[in-house]
XYZ file of C-alpha atoms in Angstrom:
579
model
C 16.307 -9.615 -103.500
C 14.175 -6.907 -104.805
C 12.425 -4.140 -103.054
C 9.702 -2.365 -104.896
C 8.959 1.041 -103.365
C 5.407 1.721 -104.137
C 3.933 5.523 -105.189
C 2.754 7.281 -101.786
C -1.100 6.347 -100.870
C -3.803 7.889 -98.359
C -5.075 4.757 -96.811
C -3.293 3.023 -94.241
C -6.531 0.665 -93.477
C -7.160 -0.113 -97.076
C -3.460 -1.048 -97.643
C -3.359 -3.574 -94.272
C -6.703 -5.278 -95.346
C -5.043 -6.457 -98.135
C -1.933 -7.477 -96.469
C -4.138 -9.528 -93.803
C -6.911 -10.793 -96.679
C -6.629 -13.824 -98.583
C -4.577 -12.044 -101.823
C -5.935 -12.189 -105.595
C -5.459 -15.892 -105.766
C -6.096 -16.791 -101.829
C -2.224 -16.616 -101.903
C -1.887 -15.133 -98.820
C -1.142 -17.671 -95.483
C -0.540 -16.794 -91.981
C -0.103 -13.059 -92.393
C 1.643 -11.652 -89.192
C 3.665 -9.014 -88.108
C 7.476 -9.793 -88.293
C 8.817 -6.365 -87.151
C 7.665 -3.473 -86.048
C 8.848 0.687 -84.856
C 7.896 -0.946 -81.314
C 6.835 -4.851 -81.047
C 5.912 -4.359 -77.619
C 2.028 -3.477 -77.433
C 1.446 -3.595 -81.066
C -1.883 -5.076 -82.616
C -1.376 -8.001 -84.370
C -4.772 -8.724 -86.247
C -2.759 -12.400 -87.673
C -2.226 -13.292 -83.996
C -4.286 -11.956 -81.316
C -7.980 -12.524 -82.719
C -9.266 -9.643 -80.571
C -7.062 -6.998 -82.608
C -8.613 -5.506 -85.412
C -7.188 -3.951 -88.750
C -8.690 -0.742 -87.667
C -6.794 -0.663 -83.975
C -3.517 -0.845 -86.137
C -4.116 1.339 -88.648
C -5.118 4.098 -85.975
C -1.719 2.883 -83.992
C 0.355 3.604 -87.182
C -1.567 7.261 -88.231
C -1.242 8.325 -84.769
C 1.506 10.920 -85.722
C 0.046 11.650 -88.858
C -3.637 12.559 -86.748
C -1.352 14.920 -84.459
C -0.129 16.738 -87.552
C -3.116 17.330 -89.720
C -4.985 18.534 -86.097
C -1.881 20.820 -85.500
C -2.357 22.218 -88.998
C -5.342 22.036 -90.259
C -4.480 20.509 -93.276
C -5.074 17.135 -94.058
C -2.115 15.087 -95.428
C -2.992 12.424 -98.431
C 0.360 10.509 -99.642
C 1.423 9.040 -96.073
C 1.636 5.953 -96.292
C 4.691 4.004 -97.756
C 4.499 0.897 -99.307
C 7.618 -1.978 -100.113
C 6.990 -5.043 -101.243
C 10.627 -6.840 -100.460
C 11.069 -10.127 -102.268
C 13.764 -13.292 -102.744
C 14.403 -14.783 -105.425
C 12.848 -18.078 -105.888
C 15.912 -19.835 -105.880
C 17.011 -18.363 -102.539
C 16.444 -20.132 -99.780
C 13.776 -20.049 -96.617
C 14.309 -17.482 -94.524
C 12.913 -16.959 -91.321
C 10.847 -14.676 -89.563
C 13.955 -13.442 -87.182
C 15.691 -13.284 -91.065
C 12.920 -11.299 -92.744
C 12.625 -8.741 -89.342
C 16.422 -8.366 -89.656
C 16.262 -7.257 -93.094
C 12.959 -4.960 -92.898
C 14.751 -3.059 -90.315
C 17.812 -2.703 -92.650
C 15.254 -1.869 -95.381
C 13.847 1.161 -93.407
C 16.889 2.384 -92.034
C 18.564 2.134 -95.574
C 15.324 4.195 -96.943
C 15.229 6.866 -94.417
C 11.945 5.750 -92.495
C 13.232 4.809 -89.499
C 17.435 5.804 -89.284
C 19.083 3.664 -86.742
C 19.429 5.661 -82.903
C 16.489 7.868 -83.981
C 14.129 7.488 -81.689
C 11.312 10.056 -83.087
C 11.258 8.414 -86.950
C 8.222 7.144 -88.943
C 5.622 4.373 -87.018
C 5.998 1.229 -89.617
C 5.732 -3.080 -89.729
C 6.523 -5.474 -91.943
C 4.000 -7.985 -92.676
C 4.697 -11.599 -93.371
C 1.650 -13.129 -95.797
C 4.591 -15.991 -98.027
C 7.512 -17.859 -97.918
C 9.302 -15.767 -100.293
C 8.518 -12.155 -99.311
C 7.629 -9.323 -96.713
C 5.250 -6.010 -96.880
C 6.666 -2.922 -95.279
C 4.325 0.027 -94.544
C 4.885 3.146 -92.653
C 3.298 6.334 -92.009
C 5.317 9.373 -93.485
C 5.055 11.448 -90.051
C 7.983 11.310 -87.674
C 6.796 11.153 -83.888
C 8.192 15.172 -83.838
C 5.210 15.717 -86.850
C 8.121 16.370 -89.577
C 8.325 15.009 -92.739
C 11.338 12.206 -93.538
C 13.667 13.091 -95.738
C 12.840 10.412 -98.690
C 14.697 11.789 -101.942
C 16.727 8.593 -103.093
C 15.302 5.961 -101.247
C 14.689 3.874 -103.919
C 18.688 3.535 -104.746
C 19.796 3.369 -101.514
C 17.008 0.420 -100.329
C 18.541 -1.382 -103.717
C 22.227 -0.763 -102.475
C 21.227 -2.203 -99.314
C 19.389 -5.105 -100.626
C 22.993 -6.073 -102.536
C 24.553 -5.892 -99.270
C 22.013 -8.482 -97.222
C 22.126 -10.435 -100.834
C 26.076 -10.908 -99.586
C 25.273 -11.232 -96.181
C 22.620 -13.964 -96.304
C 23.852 -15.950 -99.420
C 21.250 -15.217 -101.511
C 21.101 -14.407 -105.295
C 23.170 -11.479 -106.255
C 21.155 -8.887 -108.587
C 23.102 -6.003 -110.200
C 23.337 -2.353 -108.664
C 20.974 -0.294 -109.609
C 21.433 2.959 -111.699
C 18.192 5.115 -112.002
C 17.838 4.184 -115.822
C 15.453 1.805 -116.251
C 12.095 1.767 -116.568
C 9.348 1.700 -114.293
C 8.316 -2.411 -113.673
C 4.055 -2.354 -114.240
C 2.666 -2.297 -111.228
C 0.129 -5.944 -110.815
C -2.807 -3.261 -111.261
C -1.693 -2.736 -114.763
C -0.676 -6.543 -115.821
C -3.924 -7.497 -114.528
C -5.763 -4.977 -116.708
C -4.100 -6.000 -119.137
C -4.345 -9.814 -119.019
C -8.280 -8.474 -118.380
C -8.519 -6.343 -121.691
C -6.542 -8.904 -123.638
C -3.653 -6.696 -124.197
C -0.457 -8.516 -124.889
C 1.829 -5.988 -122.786
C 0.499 -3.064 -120.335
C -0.216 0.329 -121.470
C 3.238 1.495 -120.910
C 5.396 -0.877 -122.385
C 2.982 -0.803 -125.570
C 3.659 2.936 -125.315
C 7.355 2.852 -124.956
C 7.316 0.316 -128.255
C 5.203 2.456 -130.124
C 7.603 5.790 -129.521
C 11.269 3.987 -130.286
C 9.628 1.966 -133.820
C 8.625 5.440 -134.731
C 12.230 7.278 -134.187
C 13.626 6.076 -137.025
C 10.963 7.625 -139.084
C 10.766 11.048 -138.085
C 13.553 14.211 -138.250
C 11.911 16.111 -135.807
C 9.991 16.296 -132.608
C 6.455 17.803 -134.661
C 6.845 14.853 -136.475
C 7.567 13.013 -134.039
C 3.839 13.362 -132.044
C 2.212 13.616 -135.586
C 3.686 10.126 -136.934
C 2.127 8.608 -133.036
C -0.726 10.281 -133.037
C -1.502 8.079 -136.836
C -0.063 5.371 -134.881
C -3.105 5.587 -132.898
C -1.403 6.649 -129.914
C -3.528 9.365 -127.666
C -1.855 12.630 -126.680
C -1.444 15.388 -124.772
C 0.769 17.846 -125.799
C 2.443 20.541 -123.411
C 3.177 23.749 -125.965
C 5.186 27.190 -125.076
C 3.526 30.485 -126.693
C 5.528 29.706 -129.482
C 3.180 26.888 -130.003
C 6.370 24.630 -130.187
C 6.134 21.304 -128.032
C 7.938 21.280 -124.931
C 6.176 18.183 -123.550
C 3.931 15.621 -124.160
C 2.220 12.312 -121.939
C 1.111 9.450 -124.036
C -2.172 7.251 -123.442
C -3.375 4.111 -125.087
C -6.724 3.734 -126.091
C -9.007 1.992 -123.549
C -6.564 1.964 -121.178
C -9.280 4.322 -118.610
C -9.086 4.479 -114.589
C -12.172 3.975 -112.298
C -13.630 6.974 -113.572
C -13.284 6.242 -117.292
C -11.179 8.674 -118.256
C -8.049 8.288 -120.232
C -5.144 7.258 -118.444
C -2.018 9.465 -119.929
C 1.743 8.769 -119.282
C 4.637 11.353 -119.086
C 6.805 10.553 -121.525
C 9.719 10.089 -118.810
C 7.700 7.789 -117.030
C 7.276 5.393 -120.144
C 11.051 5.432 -120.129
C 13.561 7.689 -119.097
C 15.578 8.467 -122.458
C 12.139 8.968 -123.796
C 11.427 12.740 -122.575
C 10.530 15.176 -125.247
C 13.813 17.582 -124.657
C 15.794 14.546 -124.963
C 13.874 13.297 -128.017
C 14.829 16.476 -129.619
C 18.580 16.443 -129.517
C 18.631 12.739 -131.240
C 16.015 13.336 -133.795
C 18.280 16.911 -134.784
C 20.638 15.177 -136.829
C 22.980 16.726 -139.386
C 24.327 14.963 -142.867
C 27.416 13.559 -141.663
C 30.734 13.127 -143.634
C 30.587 10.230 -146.034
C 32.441 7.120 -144.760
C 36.410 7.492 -146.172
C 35.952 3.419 -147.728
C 32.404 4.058 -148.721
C 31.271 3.630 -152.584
C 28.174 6.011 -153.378
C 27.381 3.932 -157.004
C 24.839 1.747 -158.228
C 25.909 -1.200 -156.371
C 25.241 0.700 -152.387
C 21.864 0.411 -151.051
C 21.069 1.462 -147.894
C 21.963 -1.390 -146.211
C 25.151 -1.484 -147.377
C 25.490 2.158 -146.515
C 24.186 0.983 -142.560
C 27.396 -1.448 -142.958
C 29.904 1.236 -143.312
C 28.365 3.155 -140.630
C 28.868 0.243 -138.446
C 32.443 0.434 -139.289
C 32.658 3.984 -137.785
C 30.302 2.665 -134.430
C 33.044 -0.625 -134.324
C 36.181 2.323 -134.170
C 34.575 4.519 -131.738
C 33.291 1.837 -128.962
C 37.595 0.275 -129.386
C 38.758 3.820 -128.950
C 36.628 4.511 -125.718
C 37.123 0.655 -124.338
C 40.855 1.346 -124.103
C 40.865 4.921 -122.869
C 38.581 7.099 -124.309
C 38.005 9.847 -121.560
C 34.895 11.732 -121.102
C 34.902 12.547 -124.210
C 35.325 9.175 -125.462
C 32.484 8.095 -123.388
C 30.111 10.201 -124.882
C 30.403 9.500 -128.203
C 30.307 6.186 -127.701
C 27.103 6.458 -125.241
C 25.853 8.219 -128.299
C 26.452 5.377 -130.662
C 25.398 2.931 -128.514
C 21.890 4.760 -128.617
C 21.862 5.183 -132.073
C 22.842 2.065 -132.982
C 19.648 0.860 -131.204
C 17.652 2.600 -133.447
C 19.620 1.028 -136.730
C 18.336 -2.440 -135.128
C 14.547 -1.106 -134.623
C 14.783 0.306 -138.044
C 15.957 -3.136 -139.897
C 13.755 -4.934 -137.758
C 11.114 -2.993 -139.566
C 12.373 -3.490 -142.939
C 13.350 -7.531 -142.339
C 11.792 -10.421 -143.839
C 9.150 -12.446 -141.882
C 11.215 -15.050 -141.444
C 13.643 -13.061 -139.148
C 11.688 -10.145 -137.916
C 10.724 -11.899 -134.500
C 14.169 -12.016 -133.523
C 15.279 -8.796 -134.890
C 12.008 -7.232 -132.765
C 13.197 -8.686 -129.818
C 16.554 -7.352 -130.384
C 15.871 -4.182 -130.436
C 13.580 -4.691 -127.404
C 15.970 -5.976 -125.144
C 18.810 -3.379 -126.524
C 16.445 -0.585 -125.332
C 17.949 -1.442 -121.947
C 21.566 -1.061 -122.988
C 21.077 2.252 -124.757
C 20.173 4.046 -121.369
C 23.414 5.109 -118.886
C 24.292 8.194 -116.365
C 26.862 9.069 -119.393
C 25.553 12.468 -121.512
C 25.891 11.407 -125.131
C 27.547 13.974 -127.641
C 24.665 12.912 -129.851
C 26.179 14.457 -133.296
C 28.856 11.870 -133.108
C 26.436 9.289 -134.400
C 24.581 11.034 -136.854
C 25.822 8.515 -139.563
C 24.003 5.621 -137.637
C 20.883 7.432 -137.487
C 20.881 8.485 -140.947
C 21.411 5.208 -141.698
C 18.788 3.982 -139.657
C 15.890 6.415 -141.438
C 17.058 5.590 -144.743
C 16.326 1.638 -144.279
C 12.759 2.827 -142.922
C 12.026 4.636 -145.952
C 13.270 2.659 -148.606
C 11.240 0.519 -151.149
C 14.341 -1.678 -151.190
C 14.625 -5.042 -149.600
C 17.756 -6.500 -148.172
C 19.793 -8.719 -150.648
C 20.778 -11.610 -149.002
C 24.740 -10.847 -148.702
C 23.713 -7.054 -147.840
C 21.104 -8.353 -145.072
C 24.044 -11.108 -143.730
C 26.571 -8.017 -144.197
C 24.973 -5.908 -142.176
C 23.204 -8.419 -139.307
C 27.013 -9.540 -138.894
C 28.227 -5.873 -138.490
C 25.474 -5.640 -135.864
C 26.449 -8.520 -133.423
C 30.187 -7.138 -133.857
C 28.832 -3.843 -132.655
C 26.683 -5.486 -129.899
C 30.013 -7.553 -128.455
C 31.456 -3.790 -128.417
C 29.085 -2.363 -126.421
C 29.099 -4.835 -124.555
C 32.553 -4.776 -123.522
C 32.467 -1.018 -122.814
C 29.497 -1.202 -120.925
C 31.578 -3.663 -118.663
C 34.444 -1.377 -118.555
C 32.108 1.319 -117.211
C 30.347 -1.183 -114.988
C 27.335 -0.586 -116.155
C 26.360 -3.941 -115.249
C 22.669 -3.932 -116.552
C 23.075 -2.705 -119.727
C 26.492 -5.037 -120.133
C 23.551 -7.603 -119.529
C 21.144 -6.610 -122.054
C 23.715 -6.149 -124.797
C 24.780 -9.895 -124.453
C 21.639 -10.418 -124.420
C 20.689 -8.799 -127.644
C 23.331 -10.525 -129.354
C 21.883 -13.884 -128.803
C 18.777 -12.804 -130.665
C 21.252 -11.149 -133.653
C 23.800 -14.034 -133.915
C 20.316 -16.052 -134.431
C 19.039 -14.075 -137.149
C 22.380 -13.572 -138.966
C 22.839 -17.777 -138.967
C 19.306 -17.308 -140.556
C 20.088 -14.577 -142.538
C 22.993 -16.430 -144.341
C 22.033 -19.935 -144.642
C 20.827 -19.171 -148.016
C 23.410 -18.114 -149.486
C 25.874 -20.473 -147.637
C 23.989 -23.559 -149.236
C 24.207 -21.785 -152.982
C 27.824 -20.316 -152.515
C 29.260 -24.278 -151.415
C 27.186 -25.653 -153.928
C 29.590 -23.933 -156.923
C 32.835 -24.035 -154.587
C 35.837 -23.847 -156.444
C 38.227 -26.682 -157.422
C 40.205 -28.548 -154.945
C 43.202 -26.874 -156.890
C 42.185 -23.024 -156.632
C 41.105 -23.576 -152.930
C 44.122 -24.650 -152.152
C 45.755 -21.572 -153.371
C 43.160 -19.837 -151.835
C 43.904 -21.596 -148.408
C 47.299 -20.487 -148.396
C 46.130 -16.489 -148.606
C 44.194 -17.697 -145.821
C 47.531 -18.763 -144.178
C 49.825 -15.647 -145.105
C 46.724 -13.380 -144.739
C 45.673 -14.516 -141.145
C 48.136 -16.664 -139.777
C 46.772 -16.557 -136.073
C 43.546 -17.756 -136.851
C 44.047 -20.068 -140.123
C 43.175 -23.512 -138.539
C 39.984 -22.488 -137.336
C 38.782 -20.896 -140.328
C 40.446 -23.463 -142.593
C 38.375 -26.247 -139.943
C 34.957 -24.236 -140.130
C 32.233 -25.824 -142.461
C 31.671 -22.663 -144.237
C 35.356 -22.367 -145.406
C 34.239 -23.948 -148.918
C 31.569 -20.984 -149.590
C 34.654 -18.197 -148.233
C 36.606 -19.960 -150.514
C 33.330 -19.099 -153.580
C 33.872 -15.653 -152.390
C 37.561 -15.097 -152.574
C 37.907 -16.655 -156.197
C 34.523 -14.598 -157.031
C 36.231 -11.111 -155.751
C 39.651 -12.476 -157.603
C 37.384 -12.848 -161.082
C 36.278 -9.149 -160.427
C 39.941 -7.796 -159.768
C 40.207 -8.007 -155.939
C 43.463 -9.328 -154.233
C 41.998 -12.619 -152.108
C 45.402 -11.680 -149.916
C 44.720 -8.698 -149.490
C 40.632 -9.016 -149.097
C 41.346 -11.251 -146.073
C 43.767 -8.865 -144.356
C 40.942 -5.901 -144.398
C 38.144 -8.233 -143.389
C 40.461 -9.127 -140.527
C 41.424 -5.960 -139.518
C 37.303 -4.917 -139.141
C 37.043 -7.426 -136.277
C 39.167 -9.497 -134.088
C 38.306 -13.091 -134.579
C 39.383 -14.859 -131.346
C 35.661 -14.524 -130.474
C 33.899 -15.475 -133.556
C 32.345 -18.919 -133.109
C 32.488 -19.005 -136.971
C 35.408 -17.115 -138.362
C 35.093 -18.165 -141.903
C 31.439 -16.800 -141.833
C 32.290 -13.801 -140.568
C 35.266 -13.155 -143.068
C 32.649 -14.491 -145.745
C 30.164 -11.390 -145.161
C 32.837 -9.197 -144.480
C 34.814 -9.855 -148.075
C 30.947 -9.885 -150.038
C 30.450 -6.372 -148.788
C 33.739 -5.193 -149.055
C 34.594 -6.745 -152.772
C 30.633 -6.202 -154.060
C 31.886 -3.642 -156.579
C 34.514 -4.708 -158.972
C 37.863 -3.049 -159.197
C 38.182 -0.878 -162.416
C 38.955 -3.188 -165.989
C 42.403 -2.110 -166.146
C 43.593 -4.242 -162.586
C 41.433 -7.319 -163.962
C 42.489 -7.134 -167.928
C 46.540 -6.371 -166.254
C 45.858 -9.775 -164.056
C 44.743 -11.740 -167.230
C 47.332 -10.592 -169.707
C 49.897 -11.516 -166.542
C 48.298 -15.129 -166.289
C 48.487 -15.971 -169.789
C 52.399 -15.314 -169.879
C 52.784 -17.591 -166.522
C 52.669 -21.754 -168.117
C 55.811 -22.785 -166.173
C 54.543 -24.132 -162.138
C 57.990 -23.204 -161.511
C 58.391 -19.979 -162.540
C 54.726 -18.922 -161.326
C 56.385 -19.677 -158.436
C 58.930 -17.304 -158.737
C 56.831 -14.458 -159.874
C 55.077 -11.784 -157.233
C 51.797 -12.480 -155.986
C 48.901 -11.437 -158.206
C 45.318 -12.367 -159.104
C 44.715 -14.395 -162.330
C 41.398 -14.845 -163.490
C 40.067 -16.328 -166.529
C 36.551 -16.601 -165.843
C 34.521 -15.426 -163.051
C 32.927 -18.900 -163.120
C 34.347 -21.337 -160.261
C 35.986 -23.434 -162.663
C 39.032 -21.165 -163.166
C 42.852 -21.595 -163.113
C 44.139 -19.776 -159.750
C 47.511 -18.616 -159.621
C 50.223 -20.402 -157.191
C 51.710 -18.091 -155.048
C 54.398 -18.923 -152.488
């Protein structure tokens, strides 16, 4: 059940003829009062044909008359408006059902407290099967003002309770961090003007693609303003920007003038003081395993960010303490901003569903938690330099990284949970739908060409028994999944260029726990290609060869400690037997 508390209006008349009219789409039937301050005497314009809209607005201002004669000044934002819906799944209720919960509704929000016998005039109006109108008049009988601040999160705790009470759908709790639904005003216009989302959502898309582009917040309005997003710039006498509102163009009120939105009102991590302490970031220290050489591109360097991102969200799962949580807060955000920058940078083939990725992680970066926003400043780094590159992704980097990312989403997903944070636990799983998709995509590819030169039944067989001292636990499954033959390509690949298979599979392991990975060998596969891309120096790879051409007995090969023998980096190669 949701209940959408309206912004305050003026016009008690003008909201009730549309309550009792026939609706946008004449989908308004039998509207009637269902409850009501006092039932008893009130003027029901949907049942008694001599009321009139007019007799109940005046019944429901009466208090609010008193007050502006008493002082002389005229009030304008009296009258509250909540739309309270079911979910269509629910089922009928009735109009003893839908007066029970209005009055829980106004009690909940302060309008009318239960025993108080001087609160606000209101009704709820009954115009569907599936939902009710409450208005009320924002003058208590005693000409004070009710005491509103919070309504809106205590009308949504209530509505979770009378979910329980009445068996309906369960919705999550509330949290005061997301965004502002478009009012039917603005989908309307926008459906009108041919706009595929409403001003605000375009404007809140507009602002997060351009973080990753940008180091501060000058640059920041400068890189929207080319954008063609409209501005309006609050500056101190400094001339720096403390705020800013955000319009998009032709999106005018009745008066044709430009309609501008506060930046916290497009979304609430979206504020200009906010902005600035996550665009601030500071050259963070390099990654202990990373490899700064010809071979790292910026997408591999995102990768070993990741690896940081997958530590800190473990560390804070288990017990990570307020300071814990903030970091990871922090690189939950900023890891948001690695998936809007790739989905930037990604082929056509796959930017759709890295787009909507990063549109439906934009709910899971937001909590009540303060992020310790240096703590991620690899991420973010990481993030701008995949914007500004003139590099595309290599397959195995792209797969690499888009595999990092759904191991990062599961993460923050899990913490999330363990906060219960229940909406943004949502929108990370989610997001991972739309990255497991594109990382399938991403790696298809290069699955087809690395099975197509899969080594000999004699070498993967060697190979499967790594697999089996290596990772024990989880051997049958990856040994069982179809991409095993193109892991098996990449272990006897990283053996030709010096690498340990044994001990490849052991580190590729220990980066993420496989007992959920639906694929484990694919997940090993991208791990090992990133970790083994640059060959080990000549001396391990020459050592391995001259050790291989001593070893011609099965026997004593055998016998001998494990180590890699290559002859060829070609698929065709003699692999060693180890026990």
């Amino acid at each position: 059940m949701i209940a959408a508390i309206k912004r305050p209006g003026s016009k008690t008349r003008g909201l009730l003829a549309y309550l009792y009219g026939p609706g946008r789409a004449d989908e308004h039937l039998d509207p009637h009062i269902v409850a009501g301050f006092a039932m008893l005497g009130m003027p029901d314009p949907g049942r008694d044909e001599n009321a009139t809209l007019t007799q109940l607005a005046r019944h429901l201002d009466g208090p609010v008359r008193l007050r502006n004669n008493e002082f002389g000044k005229k009030i304008t934002d009296h009258v509250w408006h909540c739309p309270v819906r079911a979910a269509p799944e629910d089922r009928h209720l009735s109009d003893a059902e839908w007066g029970e919960i209005a009055q829980r509704i106004v009690q909940a929000a302060g309008i009318a407290p239960a025993g108080d016998d001087l609160a606000c005039r209101w009704i709820a109006v009954r115009h569907a099967d599936d939902h009710i109108h409450i208005l009320a008049t924002t003058v208590r009988e005693d000409g004070r003002r009710p005491k509103l601040h919070a309504s809106g999160l205590r009308v949504g705790d209530e509505c979770r309770e009378i979910e329980k009470d009445y068996g309906l759908r369960r919705l999550k709790k509330g949290d005061l961090t997301g965004t502002r639904r478009p009012p039917q005003a603005e989908m309307h216009k926008a459906e009108r003007l041919g706009w595929e989302q409403p001003a605000q959502q375009w404007l809140e898309a507009r602002i997060r693609a351009a973080i990753p582009h940008v180091t501060d917040a000058e640059e920041l309005l400068t890189y929207l303003e080319a954008d063609g997003v409209l501005l309006q710039v609050k500056r101190g006498p400094s001339g720096d920007p403390l705020g800013y509102a955000a319009g998009r163009p032709g999106d005018l009120n009745g008066q044709q003038e430009q309609i501008f939105h506060p930046g916290g009102r497009i979304a609430p991590d979206l504020t200009l003081p906010k902005l600035k302490v996550r665009l601030a970031t500071s050259t963070p220290e390099e990654h202990p395993t990373a490899r700064r050489d010809r071979h790292t591109t910026p997408w591999h360097t995102a990768t070993d960010a990741l690896d940081t991102l997958h530590s800190e969200l473990t560390d804070a799962t288990g017990d990570g303490g307020h300071e814990g949580d903030a970091r990871a807060q922090a690189h939950i955000a900023a890891l948001g901003e690695l998936i809007q920058a790739t989905a930037q940078r990604m082929p056509a083939d796959l930017r759709a569903e890295l787009q909507a990725a990063a549109k439906t992680f934009a709910r899971a970066q937001r909590s009540q938690i303060r992020t310790e926003d240096r703590a991620a400043d690899a991420v973010r780094i990481a993030a701008r330099d995949i914007v500004n590159t003139a590099i595309g992704p290599g397959g195995s980097a792209l797969a690499a990284l888009l595999s990092a990312m759904v191991w990062a989403a599961i993460l923050a997903s899990r913490w999330q949970e363990a906060k219960n944070h229940a909406h943004q636990a949502d929108a990370a799983r989610r997001t991972l739908q739309h990255l497991q998709t594109a990382a399938g995509h991403a790696l298809a590819p290069a699955l087809a060409e690395l099975q197509h030169r899969q080594p000999k039944e004699q070498t993967r067989r060697t190979l499967a028994n790594d697999v089996r001292s290596a990772v024990s636990d989880h051997a049958q499954r990856i040994l069982a999944d179809p991409a095993w033959p193109a892991l098996a390509t990449v272990l006897a690949d990283a053996e030709a260029g010096g690498h340990t298979p044994h001990q490849l599979l052991k580190e590729a392991a220990a980066q993420r726990e496989l007992d959920t990975a639906r694929q484990p060998a694919r997940v090993l596969l991208t791990r090992i290609q990133h970790t083994a891309r640059n060959p080990v120096p000549n001396r391990r790879a020459e050592a391995a060869r001259s050790r291989s051409t001593m070893t011609t007995d099965i026997n004593s090969r055998q016998a001998q400690a494990p180590q890699p023998v290559t002859e060829s980096p070609t698929t065709s190669r003699q692999h060693q037997q180890r026990r």
